[in-house]
Coordinates of C-alpha atoms in Angstrom, one line a residue:
M1 CA -17.5 30.5 -64.9
T2 CA -15.9 29.4 -61.7
L3 CA -12.4 31.0 -61.4
N4 CA -9.5 29.9 -59.0
V5 CA -8.9 33.2 -57.2
L6 CA -6.2 34.1 -54.8
F7 CA -6.1 37.2 -52.5
V8 CA -2.9 38.3 -50.9
G9 CA -4.3 40.1 -48.0
G10 CA -8.1 39.6 -48.1
T11 CA -9.2 40.9 -44.7
G12 CA -8.1 44.5 -44.9
Q13 CA -9.9 47.9 -45.4
I14 CA -10.7 47.3 -49.1
S15 CA -10.1 43.6 -49.6
L16 CA -12.6 41.9 -47.3
P17 CA -15.6 43.1 -49.3
C18 CA -13.9 42.0 -52.4
V19 CA -13.4 38.6 -51.1
E20 CA -17.2 38.3 -50.0
L21 CA -18.3 39.4 -53.5
A22 CA -15.9 36.9 -55.3
I23 CA -17.3 34.0 -53.2
A24 CA -20.9 35.2 -53.9
A25 CA -20.0 35.3 -57.6
G26 CA -19.3 31.4 -57.3
H27 CA -15.4 31.7 -57.5
K28 CA -13.1 29.4 -55.6
V29 CA -11.4 31.8 -53.4
S30 CA -8.2 31.4 -51.4
V31 CA -6.8 34.0 -49.0
F32 CA -3.2 34.2 -48.1
N33 CA -2.2 36.1 -44.9
R34 CA -0.8 35.8 -41.4
G35 CA -4.2 35.0 -40.0
Q36 CA -4.0 37.7 -37.3
R37 CA -7.1 39.9 -38.2
A38 CA -10.0 39.9 -35.8
E39 CA -12.6 39.7 -38.6
P40 CA -13.2 36.2 -39.7
L41 CA -13.0 35.2 -43.5
P42 CA -16.3 34.8 -45.2
K43 CA -17.8 31.2 -45.3
G44 CA -16.4 29.4 -48.2
A45 CA -13.0 31.1 -48.3
I46 CA -9.9 28.9 -48.1
S47 CA -7.3 30.1 -45.6
I48 CA -3.7 29.8 -46.4
I49 CA -1.6 31.0 -43.5
G50 CA 1.8 32.6 -44.3
D51 CA 3.9 35.7 -44.4
M52 CA 5.2 37.5 -47.4
K53 CA 8.4 38.1 -45.4
D54 CA 9.0 34.4 -45.3
P55 CA 10.1 33.3 -48.7
Q56 CA 9.5 29.6 -48.2
S57 CA 5.8 30.1 -47.1
Y58 CA 5.2 32.6 -49.9
A59 CA 6.8 30.5 -52.6
Q60 CA 4.0 27.7 -52.1
L61 CA 1.7 30.3 -53.9
G62 CA 3.7 29.6 -57.1
Q63 CA 3.3 25.9 -57.1
Q64 CA -0.2 25.9 -58.6
H65 CA -2.0 27.9 -61.4
W66 CA -4.4 30.8 -60.5
D67 CA -7.0 32.3 -62.7
V68 CA -6.7 35.5 -61.0
V69 CA -4.2 36.8 -58.2
N70 CA -5.4 39.9 -56.2
Q71 CA -2.3 41.5 -54.7
F72 CA -3.4 44.0 -51.9
M73 CA -0.1 43.9 -49.9
V74 CA 2.7 45.0 -52.1
F75 CA 4.1 48.4 -51.3
T76 CA 7.8 48.3 -52.5
P77 CA 9.6 47.4 -55.6
E78 CA 11.3 44.5 -53.7
Q79 CA 7.9 43.0 -53.0
M80 CA 6.8 43.4 -56.6
Q81 CA 10.0 41.7 -57.8
Q82 CA 9.0 38.7 -55.4
D83 CA 5.6 38.6 -57.1
I84 CA 7.0 38.5 -60.6
A85 CA 9.3 35.7 -59.5
T86 CA 6.5 33.9 -57.8
F87 CA 3.6 34.2 -60.2
S88 CA 5.1 34.5 -63.7
G89 CA 3.7 31.6 -65.8
K90 CA 1.4 30.7 -63.0
V91 CA -1.5 33.2 -63.4
G92 CA -4.0 34.2 -66.1
Q93 CA -4.5 37.7 -64.5
Y94 CA -2.6 39.5 -62.0
I95 CA -4.5 42.4 -60.4
F96 CA -2.2 44.9 -58.5
I97 CA -3.9 47.4 -56.0
S98 CA -1.8 50.5 -56.5
S99 CA -3.1 54.0 -55.3
A100 CA -4.9 57.0 -56.7
S101 CA -2.2 59.0 -54.9
V102 CA 0.2 58.2 -57.8
Y103 CA -1.7 60.6 -59.9
Q104 CA -0.2 64.2 -60.4
K105 CA -2.1 66.8 -58.2
H106 CA -2.6 70.2 -60.0
P107 CA -4.6 73.2 -59.1
F108 CA -5.9 73.6 -62.6
A109 CA -6.9 69.9 -63.2
Y110 CA -9.0 68.5 -60.5
M111 CA -10.8 65.8 -62.6
T112 CA -8.5 62.8 -62.8
S113 CA -8.5 60.4 -65.6
E114 CA -6.3 57.3 -66.4
A115 CA -5.7 58.5 -69.9
T116 CA -4.8 62.2 -69.2
T117 CA -3.4 62.4 -65.7
P118 CA 0.2 61.3 -65.3
A119 CA 1.4 59.0 -62.6
V120 CA 3.7 61.5 -61.1
N121 CA 4.1 62.4 -57.4
P122 CA 7.2 64.3 -56.2
W123 CA 5.9 64.6 -52.7
W124 CA 5.2 61.3 -51.2
P125 CA 7.5 58.3 -50.8
Y126 CA 4.6 55.9 -50.5
S127 CA 3.2 57.0 -53.9
Q128 CA 6.7 56.9 -55.5
A129 CA 7.2 53.3 -54.4
K130 CA 3.7 52.4 -55.8
I131 CA 4.7 54.0 -59.2
A132 CA 7.9 52.0 -59.1
C133 CA 5.8 48.8 -58.5
E134 CA 3.5 49.6 -61.4
N135 CA 6.5 50.1 -63.7
L136 CA 8.2 46.9 -62.7
M137 CA 4.9 45.0 -63.2
K138 CA 4.3 46.4 -66.6
A139 CA 7.8 45.6 -67.7
S140 CA 7.3 41.9 -66.7
S141 CA 5.6 39.0 -68.2
L142 CA 2.7 39.1 -65.8
P143 CA -0.7 39.5 -67.4
W144 CA -1.4 42.6 -65.3
T145 CA -4.3 44.7 -64.5
N146 CA -3.6 47.9 -62.3
V147 CA -6.2 49.2 -60.0
R148 CA -5.8 52.5 -58.2
P149 CA -8.3 53.0 -55.3
S150 CA -8.7 56.4 -53.9
H151 CA -9.7 57.0 -50.3
T152 CA -11.7 53.9 -49.5
T153 CA -13.7 53.6 -46.2
R154 CA -14.8 50.7 -44.0
T155 CA -12.8 50.2 -40.7
G156 CA -10.6 53.5 -40.6
L157 CA -11.6 57.2 -40.2
P158 CA -10.9 59.3 -43.2
T159 CA -8.5 62.1 -41.9
M160 CA -6.2 64.6 -43.7
L161 CA -3.0 63.8 -41.9
N162 CA -3.5 60.0 -41.5
E163 CA -3.9 60.6 -37.8
G164 CA -6.4 57.8 -37.5
D165 CA -8.5 57.5 -34.3
S166 CA -6.5 60.4 -32.6
V167 CA -8.9 62.8 -34.6
A168 CA -11.8 61.3 -32.9
L169 CA -10.3 61.4 -29.5
R170 CA -9.6 65.1 -29.9
M171 CA -13.1 65.6 -30.9
L172 CA -14.6 63.8 -28.0
A173 CA -12.3 65.8 -25.7
G174 CA -13.5 69.1 -27.2
K175 CA -10.3 69.8 -28.6
P176 CA -9.7 71.2 -32.2
V177 CA -8.6 69.1 -35.2
L178 CA -6.3 70.3 -38.1
V179 CA -7.8 71.0 -41.4
A180 CA -5.3 71.9 -44.1
G181 CA -6.4 75.1 -45.9
D182 CA -9.9 76.6 -45.5
G183 CA -11.5 73.1 -45.6
T184 CA -13.4 73.7 -48.9
A185 CA -11.1 71.4 -50.9
I186 CA -13.3 68.7 -52.3
W187 CA -12.3 65.0 -51.7
T188 CA -13.6 61.7 -52.8
L189 CA -14.7 59.0 -50.3
T190 CA -15.8 55.6 -51.6
R191 CA -17.2 52.6 -49.3
S192 CA -15.2 49.5 -49.7
E193 CA -18.5 47.6 -50.5
D194 CA -19.1 50.0 -53.5
F195 CA -15.5 49.6 -54.7
A196 CA -16.0 45.7 -54.6
K197 CA -18.9 45.7 -57.0
P198 CA -17.0 46.7 -60.2
Y199 CA -13.7 45.3 -59.0
V200 CA -14.7 41.7 -59.1
K201 CA -16.1 42.2 -62.7
L202 CA -12.5 42.7 -63.8
F203 CA -11.8 39.0 -63.0
A204 CA -10.8 37.2 -66.3
N205 CA -12.2 40.2 -68.3
P206 CA -10.1 40.4 -71.4
A207 CA -10.7 44.1 -71.7
A208 CA -9.1 44.6 -68.3
L209 CA -5.6 43.2 -69.3
K210 CA -2.7 45.6 -69.4
E211 CA -4.9 48.5 -68.4
D212 CA -5.0 51.0 -65.5
F213 CA -8.2 51.7 -63.7
H214 CA -9.4 53.8 -60.7
I215 CA -12.6 52.8 -58.9
T216 CA -14.3 55.7 -56.9
G217 CA -17.5 57.4 -56.4
D218 CA -18.5 60.2 -58.7
V219 CA -19.0 63.0 -56.2
G220 CA -16.9 64.5 -53.6
F221 CA -17.1 66.3 -50.1
T222 CA -15.4 69.2 -48.6
W223 CA -13.0 68.3 -45.6
D224 CA -15.0 70.5 -43.4
A225 CA -18.2 68.5 -44.2
I226 CA -16.3 65.1 -43.6
Y227 CA -15.1 66.3 -40.2
M228 CA -18.4 67.7 -39.3
S229 CA -20.0 64.4 -40.3
I230 CA -17.5 62.4 -38.1
A231 CA -18.2 64.6 -35.2
K232 CA -22.2 64.2 -35.7
G233 CA -21.5 60.5 -35.6
L234 CA -19.8 60.8 -32.4
G235 CA -22.5 63.2 -30.9
V236 CA -20.1 66.1 -30.5
E237 CA -19.5 69.4 -32.3
A238 CA -16.4 69.6 -34.4
K239 CA -13.9 72.4 -33.6
L240 CA -11.8 72.9 -36.8
A241 CA -8.6 74.7 -37.0
H242 CA -7.8 75.9 -40.5
V243 CA -4.1 76.1 -41.3
P244 CA -2.5 76.7 -44.7
T245 CA -0.7 73.6 -46.1
D246 CA 2.6 75.4 -46.3
T247 CA 2.5 76.3 -42.7
L248 CA 1.7 72.7 -41.6
I249 CA 4.6 71.5 -43.5
R250 CA 6.9 73.9 -41.8
Y251 CA 5.9 72.4 -38.5
K252 CA 6.3 68.8 -39.8
P253 CA 8.0 68.3 -43.3
D254 CA 6.7 64.8 -43.8
W255 CA 3.2 66.0 -43.9
A256 CA 4.1 67.2 -47.6
G257 CA 3.3 63.7 -48.8
P258 CA -0.3 63.2 -47.6
L259 CA -1.1 67.0 -48.3
L260 CA 0.8 68.3 -51.3
G261 CA 1.1 64.8 -52.6
D262 CA -2.6 64.0 -52.2
K263 CA -5.3 65.8 -50.1
T264 CA -4.5 69.6 -50.4
W265 CA -6.1 69.7 -53.8
T266 CA -9.6 69.2 -54.9
T267 CA -9.7 65.8 -56.5
L268 CA -12.6 64.1 -58.4
F269 CA -12.4 61.1 -60.7
D270 CA -13.8 60.3 -64.2
N271 CA -14.9 56.6 -63.7
S272 CA -16.0 56.1 -67.3
K273 CA -13.3 53.7 -68.2
I274 CA -14.1 51.3 -65.4
K275 CA -17.8 51.6 -66.2
R276 CA -17.1 50.6 -69.8
V277 CA -15.1 47.6 -68.9
A278 CA -16.9 46.4 -65.7
G279 CA -20.4 47.8 -66.3
D280 CA -22.2 50.6 -64.7
F281 CA -22.3 51.0 -60.9
S282 CA -23.3 53.4 -58.3
C283 CA -21.7 54.5 -54.9
E284 CA -23.3 55.8 -51.8
T285 CA -23.5 59.8 -52.1
D286 CA -24.8 60.5 -48.5
L287 CA -21.8 61.4 -46.4
D288 CA -23.3 60.3 -43.2
K289 CA -24.1 56.8 -44.7
I290 CA -20.6 56.6 -46.1
L291 CA -19.2 57.1 -42.5
V292 CA -21.6 54.6 -40.7
E293 CA -19.1 51.8 -40.8
P294 CA -16.0 53.7 -40.0
I295 CA -17.6 55.2 -36.9
R296 CA -19.0 51.9 -36.0
F297 CA -15.6 50.2 -36.0
L298 CA -14.2 53.3 -34.2
K299 CA -16.7 52.8 -31.4
Q300 CA -15.7 49.2 -31.0
R301 CA -12.1 50.1 -30.8
L302 CA -12.8 52.7 -28.1
A303 CA -15.0 50.2 -26.2
A304 CA -12.2 47.7 -26.4
K305 CA -9.7 50.3 -25.2
T306 CA -7.6 49.6 -28.1
P307 CA -4.4 51.9 -27.9
V308 CA -4.4 55.0 -29.9
N309 CA -1.2 56.6 -31.2
Q310 CA -1.5 60.3 -29.8
E311 CA 2.1 61.2 -30.3
L312 CA 1.3 64.1 -32.5
D313 CA -1.2 65.6 -30.0
P314 CA 1.4 68.1 -28.4
L315 CA 2.4 69.3 -31.8
I316 CA -1.2 69.7 -33.0
D317 CA -2.2 71.5 -29.7
R318 CA 0.8 73.9 -30.3
I319 CA -0.2 74.5 -33.9
C320 CA -3.8 75.2 -33.0
A321 CA -2.8 77.5 -30.2
E322 CA -0.4 79.4 -32.4
Q323 CA -2.9 79.6 -35.2
A324 CA -5.7 80.9 -32.8
A325 CA -3.3 83.5 -31.5
L326 CA -2.9 85.2 -34.9
G327 CA -4.2 88.7 -34.9
A328 CA -5.2 88.6 -31.3

């Protein structure tokens, strides 16, 4: 069955492989974005240039009927309200990309399930906004499906504090990088191409309507292993500075979100629900292979001398030095 499918976004970290697989499945695929990404759209995709911030250009999307709308670019309740106004009565299925960071993190409950883990995050405004978006969507007339990716890799490096490429630059310079805790908390990484396989099978799937799903790998990796694998891909040795989460937050309070609200705790996912609805699937379990694409994209950015935000470096230098001096 050929579906008329819209992606809002479509060229990002997670969405581009989903666009590719939707086209491969034979669907008519349109992609709405600003057209500013370096990566080209796959052959067969219809490009609609526009900006969500421009009500006039965005309103055009509500002038036709879509079998499936894939919303990768809504992060605030105001944006969700805009989508409710634009797509109500115009879509057979509205799939919202939320975040697995909405789930409550707990030291006694590391296995996350849609049925038993509440969407509660008192630490991170990003997650709180996603929860608010979910609630608005569920209260609307949209025929919704809610998808919560966890840490999904393709172009960007996985880091604990969302420092991005600056972690790689520190490694290449022989400087230590921060790891919250003792580095043994287990974290789930999923390649975008693996996420896409079950994702596109939610399209026009009656069992997916008005349901929450996360889509992740079934295994996890310690943060020490993740950083050591990144360093291996760069051809250097990782120097890890282990600092308690509470201490890091005293240095920089807004680290409470990505740490206490997400990465401090061991987090694994029960994927039985998505497998029941979309069919069984497998994800890459070799950490070095999972990081091949992020490191390839990183090297491209370094070769192109793409600017890297290193504003946190002086603070990180200070934290590492003070931590190293303890007990000396």
